[in-house]
Amino acid sequence: MNNDKFALPFYWNDYEDIAMSLYEKFGDDFTEAKIYRIRFTELLDWVLTLPNFKGTREESSEGHLEQIQSAWVYEWRDNQ
């Protein structure tokens, strides 16, 4: 995981950056099917704890979480 203090921050619309960070954090522990079964409340908490993520809980939306979930699946597929 990128803990570089000079790395650029990312926000809710940075779906691919969030997805890459989630893949780095969880690797192949989550398959495509498991990623799509993650509760949004759980996904929201995970995103908020990512290094360099600067968004807030109040700025999140169901649309953001859906996009993150889809991007995470594509990231997982790319690494298979």
PDB file of N, CA and C in Angstrom:
ATOM      1  N   MET A   1       0.836  -1.171   0.000  1.00  0.00           N
ATOM      2  CA  MET A   1       0.000   0.000   0.000  1.00  0.00           C
ATOM      3  C   MET A   1       0.880   1.233   0.000  1.00  0.00           C
ATOM      4  N   ASN A   2       0.430   2.248  -0.664  1.00  0.00           N
ATOM      5  CA  ASN A   2       1.218   3.461  -0.798  1.00  0.00           C
ATOM      6  C   ASN A   2       1.057   4.333   0.436  1.00  0.00           C
ATOM      7  N   ASN A   3       2.069   4.340   1.296  1.00  0.00           N
ATOM      8  CA  ASN A   3       2.055   5.187   2.481  1.00  0.00           C
ATOM      9  C   ASN A   3       2.966   6.392   2.301  1.00  0.00           C
ATOM     10  N   ASP A   4       3.290   6.721   1.079  1.00  0.00           N
ATOM     11  CA  ASP A   4       4.171   7.827   0.755  1.00  0.00           C
ATOM     12  C   ASP A   4       3.514   9.148   1.168  1.00  0.00           C
ATOM     13  N   LYS A   5       4.163   9.874   2.065  1.00  0.00           N
ATOM     14  CA  LYS A   5       3.565  11.122   2.538  1.00  0.00           C
ATOM     15  C   LYS A   5       3.518  12.188   1.452  1.00  0.00           C
ATOM     16  N   PHE A   6       4.224  11.971   0.346  1.00  0.00           N
ATOM     17  CA  PHE A   6       4.208  12.926  -0.752  1.00  0.00           C
ATOM     18  C   PHE A   6       3.230  12.524  -1.859  1.00  0.00           C
ATOM     19  N   ALA A   7       2.540  11.407  -1.678  1.00  0.00           N
ATOM     20  CA  ALA A   7       1.564  10.966  -2.678  1.00  0.00           C
ATOM     21  C   ALA A   7       0.383  11.940  -2.696  1.00  0.00           C
ATOM     22  N   LEU A   8      -0.189  12.112  -3.870  1.00  0.00           N
ATOM     23  CA  LEU A   8      -1.324  13.017  -4.005  1.00  0.00           C
ATOM     24  C   LEU A   8      -2.552  12.443  -3.300  1.00  0.00           C
ATOM     25  N   PRO A   9      -3.339  13.300  -2.693  1.00  0.00           N
ATOM     26  CA  PRO A   9      -4.571  12.820  -2.060  1.00  0.00           C
ATOM     27  C   PRO A   9      -5.600  12.432  -3.123  1.00  0.00           C
ATOM     28  N   PHE A  10      -6.546  11.587  -2.754  1.00  0.00           N
ATOM     29  CA  PHE A  10      -7.633  11.288  -3.671  1.00  0.00           C
ATOM     30  C   PHE A  10      -8.963  11.391  -2.944  1.00  0.00           C
ATOM     31  N   TYR A  11     -10.027  11.539  -3.751  1.00  0.00           N
ATOM     32  CA  TYR A  11     -11.360  11.852  -3.250  1.00  0.00           C
ATOM     33  C   TYR A  11     -12.382  10.893  -3.849  1.00  0.00           C
ATOM     34  N   TRP A  12     -13.655  11.103  -3.561  1.00  0.00           N
ATOM     35  CA  TRP A  12     -14.701  10.162  -3.963  1.00  0.00           C
ATOM     36  C   TRP A  12     -14.770   9.908  -5.461  1.00  0.00           C
ATOM     37  N   ASN A  13     -14.466  10.876  -6.286  1.00  0.00           N
ATOM     38  CA  ASN A  13     -14.543  10.673  -7.745  1.00  0.00           C
ATOM     39  C   ASN A  13     -13.331   9.968  -8.329  1.00  0.00           C
ATOM     40  N   ASP A  14     -12.337   9.690  -7.522  1.00  0.00           N
ATOM     41  CA  ASP A  14     -11.125   9.013  -7.991  1.00  0.00           C
ATOM     42  C   ASP A  14     -11.294   7.498  -7.860  1.00  0.00           C
ATOM     43  N   TYR A  15     -12.275   6.978  -8.581  1.00  0.00           N
ATOM     44  CA  TYR A  15     -12.674   5.574  -8.442  1.00  0.00           C
ATOM     45  C   TYR A  15     -11.528   4.600  -8.680  1.00  0.00           C
ATOM     46  N   GLU A  16     -10.746   4.848  -9.716  1.00  0.00           N
ATOM     47  CA  GLU A  16      -9.664   3.914 -10.033  1.00  0.00           C
ATOM     48  C   GLU A  16      -8.583   3.921  -8.955  1.00  0.00           C
ATOM     49  N   ASP A  17      -8.264   5.084  -8.427  1.00  0.00           N
ATOM     50  CA  ASP A  17      -7.267   5.155  -7.349  1.00  0.00           C
ATOM     51  C   ASP A  17      -7.760   4.412  -6.107  1.00  0.00           C
ATOM     52  N   ILE A  18      -9.027   4.594  -5.796  1.00  0.00           N
ATOM     53  CA  ILE A  18      -9.608   3.902  -4.641  1.00  0.00           C
ATOM     54  C   ILE A  18      -9.592   2.397  -4.886  1.00  0.00           C
ATOM     55  N   ALA A  19      -9.993   1.982  -6.086  1.00  0.00           N
ATOM     56  CA  ALA A  19     -10.030   0.555  -6.414  1.00  0.00           C
ATOM     57  C   ALA A  19      -8.637  -0.062  -6.331  1.00  0.00           C
ATOM     58  N   MET A  20      -7.634   0.628  -6.835  1.00  0.00           N
ATOM     59  CA  MET A  20      -6.265   0.104  -6.756  1.00  0.00           C
ATOM     60  C   MET A  20      -5.820  -0.022  -5.303  1.00  0.00           C
ATOM     61  N   SER A  21      -6.169   0.946  -4.492  1.00  0.00           N
ATOM     62  CA  SER A  21      -5.804   0.889  -3.074  1.00  0.00           C
ATOM     63  C   SER A  21      -6.506  -0.260  -2.366  1.00  0.00           C
ATOM     64  N   LEU A  22      -7.772  -0.484  -2.700  1.00  0.00           N
ATOM     65  CA  LEU A  22      -8.496  -1.602  -2.093  1.00  0.00           C
ATOM     66  C   LEU A  22      -7.906  -2.938  -2.538  1.00  0.00           C
ATOM     67  N   TYR A  23      -7.537  -3.023  -3.815  1.00  0.00           N
ATOM     68  CA  TYR A  23      -6.918  -4.261  -4.294  1.00  0.00           C
ATOM     69  C   TYR A  23      -5.573  -4.478  -3.609  1.00  0.00           C
ATOM     70  N   GLU A  24      -4.792  -3.423  -3.445  1.00  0.00           N
ATOM     71  CA  GLU A  24      -3.505  -3.553  -2.750  1.00  0.00           C
ATOM     72  C   GLU A  24      -3.715  -4.005  -1.310  1.00  0.00           C
ATOM     73  N   LYS A  25      -4.763  -3.512  -0.691  1.00  0.00           N
ATOM     74  CA  LYS A  25      -5.036  -3.843   0.709  1.00  0.00           C
ATOM     75  C   LYS A  25      -5.527  -5.278   0.864  1.00  0.00           C
ATOM     76  N   PHE A  26      -6.438  -5.712  -0.008  1.00  0.00           N
ATOM     77  CA  PHE A  26      -7.084  -7.017   0.156  1.00  0.00           C
ATOM     78  C   PHE A  26      -6.607  -8.081  -0.821  1.00  0.00           C
ATOM     79  N   GLY A  27      -5.930  -7.675  -1.888  1.00  0.00           N
ATOM     80  CA  GLY A  27      -5.421  -8.649  -2.862  1.00  0.00           C
ATOM     81  C   GLY A  27      -6.507  -9.542  -3.418  1.00  0.00           C
ATOM     82  N   ASP A  28      -6.209 -10.832  -3.487  1.00  0.00           N
ATOM     83  CA  ASP A  28      -7.152 -11.791  -4.047  1.00  0.00           C
ATOM     84  C   ASP A  28      -8.094 -12.370  -3.002  1.00  0.00           C
ATOM     85  N   ASP A  29      -8.127 -11.786  -1.791  1.00  0.00           N
ATOM     86  CA  ASP A  29      -9.067 -12.247  -0.765  1.00  0.00           C
ATOM     87  C   ASP A  29     -10.506 -12.064  -1.215  1.00  0.00           C
ATOM     88  N   PHE A  30     -10.723 -11.063  -2.065  1.00  0.00           N
ATOM     89  CA  PHE A  30     -12.060 -10.801  -2.574  1.00  0.00           C
ATOM     90  C   PHE A  30     -12.095 -11.085  -4.064  1.00  0.00           C
ATOM     91  N   THR A  31     -12.919 -12.042  -4.453  1.00  0.00           N
ATOM     92  CA  THR A  31     -13.134 -12.338  -5.862  1.00  0.00           C
ATOM     93  C   THR A  31     -14.204 -11.394  -6.389  1.00  0.00           C
ATOM     94  N   GLU A  32     -14.472 -11.474  -7.668  1.00  0.00           N
ATOM     95  CA  GLU A  32     -15.494 -10.612  -8.277  1.00  0.00           C
ATOM     96  C   GLU A  32     -16.832 -10.760  -7.547  1.00  0.00           C
ATOM     97  N   ALA A  33     -17.236 -11.985  -7.311  1.00  0.00           N
ATOM     98  CA  ALA A  33     -18.526 -12.219  -6.642  1.00  0.00           C
ATOM     99  C   ALA A  33     -18.529 -11.648  -5.224  1.00  0.00           C
ATOM    100  N   LYS A  34     -17.441 -11.807  -4.512  1.00  0.00           N
ATOM    101  CA  LYS A  34     -17.373 -11.289  -3.138  1.00  0.00           C
ATOM    102  C   LYS A  34     -17.367  -9.763  -3.118  1.00  0.00           C
ATOM    103  N   ILE A  35     -16.703  -9.154  -4.081  1.00  0.00           N
ATOM    104  CA  ILE A  35     -16.667  -7.690  -4.134  1.00  0.00           C
ATOM    105  C   ILE A  35     -18.080  -7.145  -4.315  1.00  0.00           C
ATOM    106  N   TYR A  36     -18.864  -7.780  -5.184  1.00  0.00           N
ATOM    107  CA  TYR A  36     -20.225  -7.298  -5.425  1.00  0.00           C
ATOM    108  C   TYR A  36     -21.168  -7.587  -4.253  1.00  0.00           C
ATOM    109  N   ARG A  37     -20.767  -8.445  -3.325  1.00  0.00           N
ATOM    110  CA  ARG A  37     -21.609  -8.731  -2.155  1.00  0.00           C
ATOM    111  C   ARG A  37     -21.237  -7.912  -0.925  1.00  0.00           C
ATOM    112  N   ILE A  38     -20.231  -7.058  -1.026  1.00  0.00           N
ATOM    113  CA  ILE A  38     -19.827  -6.221   0.114  1.00  0.00           C
ATOM    114  C   ILE A  38     -20.920  -5.193   0.388  1.00  0.00           C
ATOM    115  N   ARG A  39     -21.295  -5.085   1.656  1.00  0.00           N
ATOM    116  CA  ARG A  39     -22.273  -4.067   2.044  1.00  0.00           C
ATOM    117  C   ARG A  39     -21.651  -2.687   1.865  1.00  0.00           C
ATOM    118  N   PHE A  40     -22.453  -1.741   1.416  1.00  0.00           N
ATOM    119  CA  PHE A  40     -21.950  -0.388   1.201  1.00  0.00           C
ATOM    120  C   PHE A  40     -21.466   0.248   2.495  1.00  0.00           C
ATOM    121  N   THR A  41     -22.081  -0.079   3.613  1.00  0.00           N
ATOM    122  CA  THR A  41     -21.619   0.484   4.891  1.00  0.00           C
ATOM    123  C   THR A  41     -20.201   0.030   5.196  1.00  0.00           C
ATOM    124  N   GLU A  42     -19.912  -1.225   4.878  1.00  0.00           N
ATOM    125  CA  GLU A  42     -18.567  -1.764   5.096  1.00  0.00           C
ATOM    126  C   GLU A  42     -17.568  -1.147   4.113  1.00  0.00           C
ATOM    127  N   LEU A  43     -17.958  -1.064   2.849  1.00  0.00           N
ATOM    128  CA  LEU A  43     -17.102  -0.468   1.826  1.00  0.00           C
ATOM    129  C   LEU A  43     -16.793   0.989   2.170  1.00  0.00           C
ATOM    130  N   LEU A  44     -17.778   1.710   2.626  1.00  0.00           N
ATOM    131  CA  LEU A  44     -17.589   3.102   3.018  1.00  0.00           C
ATOM    132  C   LEU A  44     -16.530   3.224   4.111  1.00  0.00           C
ATOM    133  N   ASP A  45     -16.618   2.382   5.116  1.00  0.00           N
ATOM    134  CA  ASP A  45     -15.628   2.412   6.202  1.00  0.00           C
ATOM    135  C   ASP A  45     -14.228   2.102   5.702  1.00  0.00           C
ATOM    136  N   TRP A  46     -14.109   1.132   4.796  1.00  0.00           N
ATOM    137  CA  TRP A  46     -12.793   0.762   4.253  1.00  0.00           C
ATOM    138  C   TRP A  46     -12.189   1.917   3.465  1.00  0.00           C
ATOM    139  N   VAL A  47     -12.997   2.551   2.635  1.00  0.00           N
ATOM    140  CA  VAL A  47     -12.497   3.659   1.816  1.00  0.00           C
ATOM    141  C   VAL A  47     -12.003   4.796   2.715  1.00  0.00           C
ATOM    142  N   LEU A  48     -12.757   5.095   3.750  1.00  0.00           N
ATOM    143  CA  LEU A  48     -12.388   6.201   4.640  1.00  0.00           C
ATOM    144  C   LEU A  48     -11.064   5.960   5.361  1.00  0.00           C
ATOM    145  N   THR A  49     -10.643   4.709   5.482  1.00  0.00           N
ATOM    146  CA  THR A  49      -9.397   4.405   6.182  1.00  0.00           C
ATOM    147  C   THR A  49      -8.193   4.270   5.251  1.00  0.00           C
ATOM    148  N   LEU A  50      -8.401   4.417   3.940  1.00  0.00           N
ATOM    149  CA  LEU A  50      -7.290   4.285   2.998  1.00  0.00           C
ATOM    150  C   LEU A  50      -6.310   5.446   3.156  1.00  0.00           C
ATOM    151  N   PRO A  51      -5.008   5.147   3.077  1.00  0.00           N
ATOM    152  CA  PRO A  51      -4.013   6.233   3.127  1.00  0.00           C
ATOM    153  C   PRO A  51      -4.231   7.194   1.956  1.00  0.00           C
ATOM    154  N   ASN A  52      -4.076   8.453   2.206  1.00  0.00           N
ATOM    155  CA  ASN A  52      -4.188   9.518   1.203  1.00  0.00           C
ATOM    156  C   ASN A  52      -5.615   9.783   0.731  1.00  0.00           C
ATOM    157  N   PHE A  53      -6.612   9.078   1.292  1.00  0.00           N
ATOM    158  CA  PHE A  53      -7.995   9.384   0.947  1.00  0.00           C
ATOM    159  C   PHE A  53      -8.449  10.563   1.789  1.00  0.00           C
ATOM    160  N   LYS A  54      -8.950  11.601   1.146  1.00  0.00           N
ATOM    161  CA  LYS A  54      -9.295  12.836   1.850  1.00  0.00           C
ATOM    162  C   LYS A  54     -10.784  13.160   1.820  1.00  0.00           C
ATOM    163  N   GLY A  55     -11.598  12.284   1.271  1.00  0.00           N
ATOM    164  CA  GLY A  55     -13.040  12.532   1.262  1.00  0.00           C
ATOM    165  C   GLY A  55     -13.629  12.321   2.645  1.00  0.00           C
ATOM    166  N   THR A  56     -14.876  12.718   2.808  1.00  0.00           N
ATOM    167  CA  THR A  56     -15.558  12.546   4.083  1.00  0.00           C
ATOM    168  C   THR A  56     -16.770  11.637   3.913  1.00  0.00           C
ATOM    169  N   ARG A  57     -17.248  11.121   5.019  1.00  0.00           N
ATOM    170  CA  ARG A  57     -18.441  10.264   5.015  1.00  0.00           C
ATOM    171  C   ARG A  57     -19.639  11.020   4.421  1.00  0.00           C
ATOM    172  N   GLU A  58     -19.762  12.285   4.761  1.00  0.00           N
ATOM    173  CA  GLU A  58     -20.889  13.091   4.300  1.00  0.00           C
ATOM    174  C   GLU A  58     -20.872  13.326   2.788  1.00  0.00           C
ATOM    175  N   GLU A  59     -19.714  13.283   2.176  1.00  0.00           N
ATOM    176  CA  GLU A  59     -19.590  13.506   0.727  1.00  0.00           C
ATOM    177  C   GLU A  59     -19.872  12.242  -0.083  1.00  0.00           C
ATOM    178  N   SER A  60     -19.955  11.117   0.576  1.00  0.00           N
ATOM    179  CA  SER A  60     -20.151   9.853  -0.150  1.00  0.00           C
ATOM    180  C   SER A  60     -21.595   9.726  -0.618  1.00  0.00           C
ATOM    181  N   SER A  61     -21.781   8.883  -1.607  1.00  0.00           N
ATOM    182  CA  SER A  61     -23.129   8.589  -2.104  1.00  0.00           C
ATOM    183  C   SER A  61     -23.159   7.137  -2.577  1.00  0.00           C
ATOM    184  N   GLU A  62     -24.359   6.639  -2.761  1.00  0.00           N
ATOM    185  CA  GLU A  62     -24.498   5.279  -3.266  1.00  0.00           C
ATOM    186  C   GLU A  62     -23.852   5.154  -4.646  1.00  0.00           C
ATOM    187  N   GLY A  63     -23.970   6.197  -5.456  1.00  0.00           N
ATOM    188  CA  GLY A  63     -23.351   6.195  -6.780  1.00  0.00           C
ATOM    189  C   GLY A  63     -21.842   6.067  -6.713  1.00  0.00           C
ATOM    190  N   HIS A  64     -21.225   6.792  -5.776  1.00  0.00           N
ATOM    191  CA  HIS A  64     -19.777   6.671  -5.602  1.00  0.00           C
ATOM    192  C   HIS A  64     -19.402   5.241  -5.240  1.00  0.00           C
ATOM    193  N   LEU A  65     -20.126   4.668  -4.306  1.00  0.00           N
ATOM    194  CA  LEU A  65     -19.792   3.321  -3.843  1.00  0.00           C
ATOM    195  C   LEU A  65     -19.991   2.290  -4.951  1.00  0.00           C
ATOM    196  N   GLU A  66     -21.024   2.468  -5.773  1.00  0.00           N
ATOM    197  CA  GLU A  66     -21.230   1.560  -6.909  1.00  0.00           C
ATOM    198  C   GLU A  66     -20.073   1.652  -7.897  1.00  0.00           C
ATOM    199  N   GLN A  67     -19.632   2.877  -8.190  1.00  0.00           N
ATOM    200  CA  GLN A  67     -18.515   3.067  -9.115  1.00  0.00           C
ATOM    201  C   GLN A  67     -17.226   2.469  -8.562  1.00  0.00           C
ATOM    202  N   ILE A  68     -17.006   2.634  -7.259  1.00  0.00           N
ATOM    203  CA  ILE A  68     -15.817   2.069  -6.621  1.00  0.00           C
ATOM    204  C   ILE A  68     -15.857   0.551  -6.699  1.00  0.00           C
ATOM    205  N   GLN A  69     -17.012  -0.022  -6.428  1.00  0.00           N
ATOM    206  CA  GLN A  69     -17.171  -1.470  -6.487  1.00  0.00           C
ATOM    207  C   GLN A  69     -16.858  -1.992  -7.891  1.00  0.00           C
ATOM    208  N   SER A  70     -17.395  -1.348  -8.900  1.00  0.00           N
ATOM    209  CA  SER A  70     -17.132  -1.768 -10.281  1.00  0.00           C
ATOM    210  C   SER A  70     -15.662  -1.621 -10.648  1.00  0.00           C
ATOM    211  N   ALA A  71     -15.065  -0.504 -10.261  1.00  0.00           N
ATOM    212  CA  ALA A  71     -13.641  -0.290 -10.554  1.00  0.00           C
ATOM    213  C   ALA A  71     -12.783  -1.324  -9.846  1.00  0.00           C
ATOM    214  N   TRP A  72     -13.167  -1.704  -8.639  1.00  0.00           N
ATOM    215  CA  TRP A  72     -12.429  -2.727  -7.886  1.00  0.00           C
ATOM    216  C   TRP A  72     -12.506  -4.068  -8.611  1.00  0.00           C
ATOM    217  N   VAL A  73     -13.671  -4.409  -9.147  1.00  0.00           N
ATOM    218  CA  VAL A  73     -13.810  -5.656  -9.907  1.00  0.00           C
ATOM    219  C   VAL A  73     -12.896  -5.624 -11.131  1.00  0.00           C
ATOM    220  N   TYR A  74     -12.860  -4.515 -11.845  1.00  0.00           N
ATOM    221  CA  TYR A  74     -11.982  -4.415 -13.017  1.00  0.00           C
ATOM    222  C   TYR A  74     -10.513  -4.526 -12.609  1.00  0.00           C
ATOM    223  N   GLU A  75     -10.154  -3.920 -11.498  1.00  0.00           N
ATOM    224  CA  GLU A  75      -8.783  -4.023 -10.992  1.00  0.00           C
ATOM    225  C   GLU A  75      -8.461  -5.478 -10.654  1.00  0.00           C
ATOM    226  N   TRP A  76      -9.393  -6.159 -10.017  1.00  0.00           N
ATOM    227  CA  TRP A  76      -9.201  -7.568  -9.669  1.00  0.00           C
ATOM    228  C   TRP A  76      -9.024  -8.406 -10.936  1.00  0.00           C
ATOM    229  N   ARG A  77      -9.890  -8.171 -11.941  1.00  0.00           N
ATOM    230  CA  ARG A  77      -9.800  -8.913 -13.208  1.00  0.00           C
ATOM    231  C   ARG A  77      -8.457  -8.683 -13.896  1.00  0.00           C
ATOM    232  N   ASP A  78      -7.994  -7.433 -13.885  1.00  0.00           N
ATOM    233  CA  ASP A  78      -6.708  -7.116 -14.528  1.00  0.00           C
ATOM    234  C   ASP A  78      -5.543  -7.835 -13.897  1.00  0.00           C
ATOM    235  N   ASN A  79      -5.685  -8.230 -12.651  1.00  0.00           N
ATOM    236  CA  ASN A  79      -4.583  -8.886 -11.926  1.00  0.00           C
ATOM    237  C   ASN A  79      -4.711 -10.396 -11.888  1.00  0.00           C
ATOM    238  N   GLN A  80      -5.665 -10.937 -12.614  1.00  0.00           N
ATOM    239  CA  GLN A  80      -5.845 -12.396 -12.627  1.00  0.00           C
ATOM    240  C   GLN A  80      -5.119 -13.021 -13.803  1.00  0.00           C
TER     241      GLN A  80
END
